[in-house]
Amino acid sequence: RIRCLGELRALWAQGNALTVLPPGAYQLESLRVLRLEDNSFERLPQDIAGLRSLEELRLGGNGLVALPSGFGELASLRVLCLEGNRLAELPDSFGQLLNLRSLSLSSNKLTHLPRRFCGLSRLERFDACGNRFAVLPEGFGSLASLRELALTGNPLTALPACIGRLSELRRLMVAGCCLPSLPDEFCMLENLEALHAARNRIASLPERFGEL
């Protein structure tokens, strides 16, 4: 009968032993914030797409192995935290989350991003530390609003040249990757305030590095 709580706007249930929510929970049309960190969810039902007003969803520290195919229908999402799960891929519909501002995917098992991920033009903060990314997609430079990018602890072999198009980028964290160099286009990041690139294989910096 949880769906009788039609005016509920925020639900905090982190740090419990939940594996499911009652079906009516996904019919709470006024719900804006849902916090379920540190529970025991392995999967989410397709019904989660019914939370059309949801703006903040935190699911860190569960055992999630997959997201439902219709996850992208959560079109109002602005903050999404999925760190500390077991996700190996994201659904194709992920690219429909066009209002997303902050995304945390750290400490999962991801090797690639969904096809339309680079269309998330309002994304400002992206944390994907501790995954298995070897490359970033060539379209990554289309994330025009990105201000903070954290990729520490991924086996990256290179940063794409298009990273130079991230004109709003302020903080870049690529420590503990396998980077042999930084692309020349890196020097186009005129607003960069902090670079953390310790523990890589970088032998020299781009010629125009001093112009940052």
Tab-separated table of C-alpha atoms in Angstrom:
chain	number	residue	atom	x	y	z
A	1	ARG	CA	0.000	0.000	0.000
A	2	ILE	CA	2.985	2.310	-0.250
A	3	ARG	CA	1.462	3.833	-3.378
A	4	CYS	CA	-1.110	5.459	-1.096
A	5	LEU	CA	1.691	7.863	-0.124
A	6	GLY	CA	0.965	9.910	-3.192
A	7	GLU	CA	2.561	13.103	-1.857
A	8	LEU	CA	5.873	11.436	-0.880
A	9	ARG	CA	8.761	13.396	-2.379
A	10	ALA	CA	11.782	11.789	-0.717
A	11	LEU	CA	12.497	8.258	0.465
A	12	TRP	CA	15.697	7.448	2.380
A	13	ALA	CA	16.256	3.743	3.072
A	14	GLN	CA	20.025	3.373	2.886
A	15	GLY	CA	21.949	0.947	5.067
A	16	ASN	CA	19.315	-1.779	5.328
A	17	ALA	CA	19.019	-5.314	3.928
A	18	LEU	CA	16.509	-4.590	1.159
A	19	THR	CA	16.523	-6.729	-1.977
A	20	VAL	CA	13.286	-5.387	-3.503
A	21	LEU	CA	10.767	-2.591	-3.015
A	22	PRO	CA	7.022	-3.224	-3.032
A	23	PRO	CA	5.560	-2.751	-6.535
A	24	GLY	CA	3.607	0.309	-5.460
A	25	ALA	CA	6.852	2.158	-4.732
A	26	TYR	CA	7.397	2.590	-8.451
A	27	GLN	CA	4.053	4.353	-8.819
A	28	LEU	CA	4.923	7.262	-6.518
A	29	GLU	CA	4.509	9.991	-9.099
A	30	SER	CA	5.660	12.811	-6.779
A	31	LEU	CA	8.892	11.111	-5.669
A	32	ARG	CA	11.952	13.298	-6.354
A	33	VAL	CA	14.677	11.658	-4.225
A	34	LEU	CA	15.294	7.927	-3.702
A	35	ARG	CA	18.244	6.777	-1.609
A	36	LEU	CA	18.916	3.049	-1.392
A	37	GLU	CA	22.674	2.897	-0.813
A	38	ASP	CA	24.203	-0.070	1.019
A	39	ASN	CA	21.365	-2.533	0.620
A	40	SER	CA	21.327	-5.866	-1.247
A	41	PHE	CA	19.687	-5.094	-4.594
A	42	GLU	CA	20.992	-7.188	-7.496
A	43	ARG	CA	18.487	-6.038	-10.098
A	44	LEU	CA	15.853	-3.349	-10.528
A	45	PRO	CA	12.457	-4.005	-12.124
A	46	GLN	CA	11.342	-2.409	-15.384
A	47	ASP	CA	8.709	-0.672	-13.254
A	48	ILE	CA	11.313	1.795	-12.017
A	49	ALA	CA	10.667	3.727	-15.218
A	50	GLY	CA	7.359	4.771	-13.632
A	51	LEU	CA	9.199	7.234	-11.366
A	52	ARG	CA	8.989	9.965	-14.002
A	53	SER	CA	9.557	12.817	-11.505
A	54	LEU	CA	12.662	11.289	-9.903
A	55	GLU	CA	15.589	13.743	-9.868
A	56	GLU	CA	18.069	12.012	-7.547
A	57	LEU	CA	18.724	8.263	-7.368
A	58	ARG	CA	21.471	6.795	-5.178
A	59	LEU	CA	22.143	3.057	-5.389
A	60	GLY	CA	25.798	2.818	-4.376
A	61	GLY	CA	27.084	-0.188	-2.467
A	62	ASN	CA	24.509	-2.728	-3.602
A	63	GLY	CA	25.145	-5.837	-5.683
A	64	LEU	CA	23.629	-4.583	-8.925
A	65	VAL	CA	24.695	-6.649	-11.925
A	66	ALA	CA	22.484	-4.931	-14.508
A	67	LEU	CA	20.058	-2.058	-15.038
A	68	PRO	CA	16.679	-2.570	-16.739
A	69	SER	CA	16.487	-1.803	-20.457
A	70	GLY	CA	13.997	1.011	-19.845
A	71	PHE	CA	16.213	2.805	-17.322
A	72	GLY	CA	16.564	5.765	-19.675
A	73	GLU	CA	12.887	6.583	-19.224
A	74	LEU	CA	13.817	8.257	-15.910
A	75	ALA	CA	14.051	11.448	-17.922
A	76	SER	CA	14.003	13.850	-14.948
A	77	LEU	CA	17.141	12.403	-13.315
A	78	ARG	CA	19.784	14.999	-12.457
A	79	VAL	CA	21.914	13.023	-9.965
A	80	LEU	CA	22.658	9.301	-10.356
A	81	CYS	CA	25.031	7.364	-8.088
A	82	LEU	CA	25.799	3.732	-8.943
A	83	GLU	CA	29.254	3.363	-7.398
A	84	GLY	CA	30.349	0.130	-5.752
A	85	ASN	CA	28.198	-2.321	-7.697
A	86	ARG	CA	28.978	-5.098	-10.196
A	87	LEU	CA	27.806	-3.467	-13.417
A	88	ALA	CA	29.590	-4.686	-16.557
A	89	GLU	CA	27.522	-2.608	-18.993
A	90	LEU	CA	24.825	0.053	-19.139
A	91	PRO	CA	21.628	-0.217	-21.194
A	92	ASP	CA	21.396	1.570	-24.560
A	93	SER	CA	18.572	3.706	-23.178
A	94	PHE	CA	21.074	5.359	-20.823
A	95	GLY	CA	21.643	8.025	-23.456
A	96	GLN	CA	18.069	9.251	-22.920
A	97	LEU	CA	18.967	10.717	-19.493
A	98	LEU	CA	19.385	14.150	-21.038
A	99	ASN	CA	18.883	16.083	-17.785
A	100	LEU	CA	21.678	14.265	-15.969
A	101	ARG	CA	24.157	16.618	-14.242
A	102	SER	CA	26.119	14.300	-11.948
A	103	LEU	CA	26.961	10.631	-12.570
A	104	SER	CA	29.011	8.284	-10.406
A	105	LEU	CA	29.910	4.865	-11.804
A	106	SER	CA	33.080	4.252	-9.804
A	107	SER	CA	34.118	0.767	-8.661
A	108	ASN	CA	32.144	-1.290	-11.161
A	109	LYS	CA	33.277	-3.570	-14.018
A	110	LEU	CA	32.545	-1.351	-17.008
A	111	THR	CA	34.675	-1.618	-20.161
A	112	HIS	CA	32.673	0.663	-22.460
A	113	LEU	CA	29.943	3.310	-22.457
A	114	PRO	CA	26.586	2.998	-24.197
A	115	ARG	CA	26.241	4.129	-27.799
A	116	ARG	CA	24.496	7.451	-27.115
A	117	PHE	CA	26.277	8.332	-23.882
A	118	CYS	CA	28.083	11.265	-25.467
A	119	GLY	CA	24.756	12.964	-26.078
A	120	LEU	CA	24.467	13.785	-22.348
A	121	SER	CA	25.332	17.407	-23.048
A	122	ARG	CA	24.257	18.682	-19.597
A	123	LEU	CA	26.515	16.332	-17.652
A	124	GLU	CA	28.814	18.351	-15.356
A	125	ARG	CA	30.408	15.690	-13.155
A	126	PHE	CA	31.410	12.182	-14.252
A	127	ASP	CA	33.185	9.759	-11.914
A	128	ALA	CA	34.164	6.417	-13.449
A	129	CYS	CA	37.184	5.600	-11.263
A	130	GLY	CA	38.084	1.974	-10.702
A	131	ASN	CA	36.493	0.422	-13.770
A	132	ARG	CA	38.027	-1.350	-16.783
A	133	PHE	CA	38.000	1.322	-19.477
A	134	ALA	CA	40.907	1.039	-21.925
A	135	VAL	CA	39.642	3.786	-24.265
A	136	LEU	CA	37.064	6.560	-24.275
A	137	PRO	CA	34.703	7.014	-27.226
A	138	GLU	CA	35.709	9.546	-29.890
A	139	GLY	CA	32.495	11.456	-29.235
A	140	PHE	CA	33.535	12.169	-25.642
A	141	GLY	CA	34.306	15.768	-26.544
A	142	SER	CA	30.572	16.351	-27.054
A	143	LEU	CA	30.061	16.438	-23.268
A	144	ALA	CA	30.231	20.209	-23.506
A	145	SER	CA	29.152	20.971	-19.906
A	146	LEU	CA	31.605	18.623	-18.201
A	147	ARG	CA	33.486	20.326	-15.348
A	148	GLU	CA	34.881	17.351	-13.437
A	149	LEU	CA	36.108	14.072	-14.921
A	150	ALA	CA	37.483	11.288	-12.706
A	151	LEU	CA	38.988	8.209	-14.374
A	152	THR	CA	41.570	7.159	-11.786
A	153	GLY	CA	42.454	3.469	-11.754
A	154	ASN	CA	41.320	2.518	-15.268
A	155	PRO	CA	43.703	0.755	-17.713
A	156	LEU	CA	43.553	3.622	-20.219
A	157	THR	CA	45.991	3.356	-23.114
A	158	ALA	CA	45.342	6.912	-24.343
A	159	LEU	CA	43.100	9.936	-23.992
A	160	PRO	CA	41.270	10.824	-27.222
A	161	ALA	CA	42.184	14.038	-29.028
A	162	CYS	CA	38.592	15.200	-28.632
A	163	ILE	CA	39.206	15.731	-24.917
A	164	GLY	CA	40.501	19.150	-25.944
A	165	ARG	CA	36.913	20.143	-26.764
A	166	LEU	CA	35.847	19.912	-23.106
A	167	SER	CA	36.141	23.661	-22.722
A	168	GLU	CA	34.382	23.784	-19.322
A	169	LEU	CA	36.595	21.132	-17.697
A	170	ARG	CA	38.050	22.261	-14.341
A	171	ARG	CA	39.268	19.012	-12.749
A	172	LEU	CA	40.727	15.950	-14.463
A	173	MET	CA	41.792	12.865	-12.506
A	174	VAL	CA	43.634	10.159	-14.441
A	175	ALA	CA	45.995	8.854	-11.756
A	176	GLY	CA	46.944	5.190	-11.749
A	177	CYS	CA	46.085	4.589	-15.389
A	178	CYS	CA	48.435	3.286	-18.071
A	179	LEU	CA	48.790	6.538	-20.019
A	180	PRO	CA	52.085	6.843	-21.950
A	181	SER	CA	51.373	10.468	-22.915
A	182	LEU	CA	48.835	13.276	-23.045
A	183	PRO	CA	47.488	14.364	-26.452
A	184	ASP	CA	48.573	17.743	-27.863
A	185	GLU	CA	44.917	18.794	-27.776
A	186	PHE	CA	45.098	18.597	-23.990
A	187	CYS	CA	46.523	22.120	-24.067
A	188	MET	CA	43.175	23.429	-25.316
A	189	LEU	CA	41.703	22.927	-21.826
A	190	GLU	CA	42.087	26.591	-20.920
A	191	ASN	CA	39.818	26.403	-17.838
A	192	LEU	CA	41.562	23.413	-16.257
A	193	GLU	CA	42.389	24.110	-12.601
A	194	ALA	CA	43.524	20.700	-11.319
A	195	LEU	CA	45.201	17.737	-13.028
A	196	HIS	CA	45.933	14.514	-11.148
A	197	ALA	CA	48.042	12.273	-13.375
A	198	ALA	CA	50.310	10.502	-10.886
A	199	ARG	CA	51.389	6.874	-11.365
A	200	ASN	CA	51.197	6.682	-15.152
A	201	ARG	CA	53.878	6.061	-17.816
A	202	ILE	CA	54.088	9.637	-19.076
A	203	ALA	CA	57.637	10.406	-20.283
A	204	SER	CA	57.028	13.987	-21.475
A	205	LEU	CA	54.312	16.628	-21.473
A	206	PRO	CA	52.815	18.308	-24.552
A	207	GLU	CA	54.895	21.141	-25.960
A	208	ARG	CA	52.242	23.772	-25.222
A	209	PHE	CA	51.565	22.502	-21.685
A	210	GLY	CA	52.833	25.725	-20.165
A	211	GLU	CA	50.058	27.677	-21.901
A	212	LEU	CA	47.354	26.165	-19.688
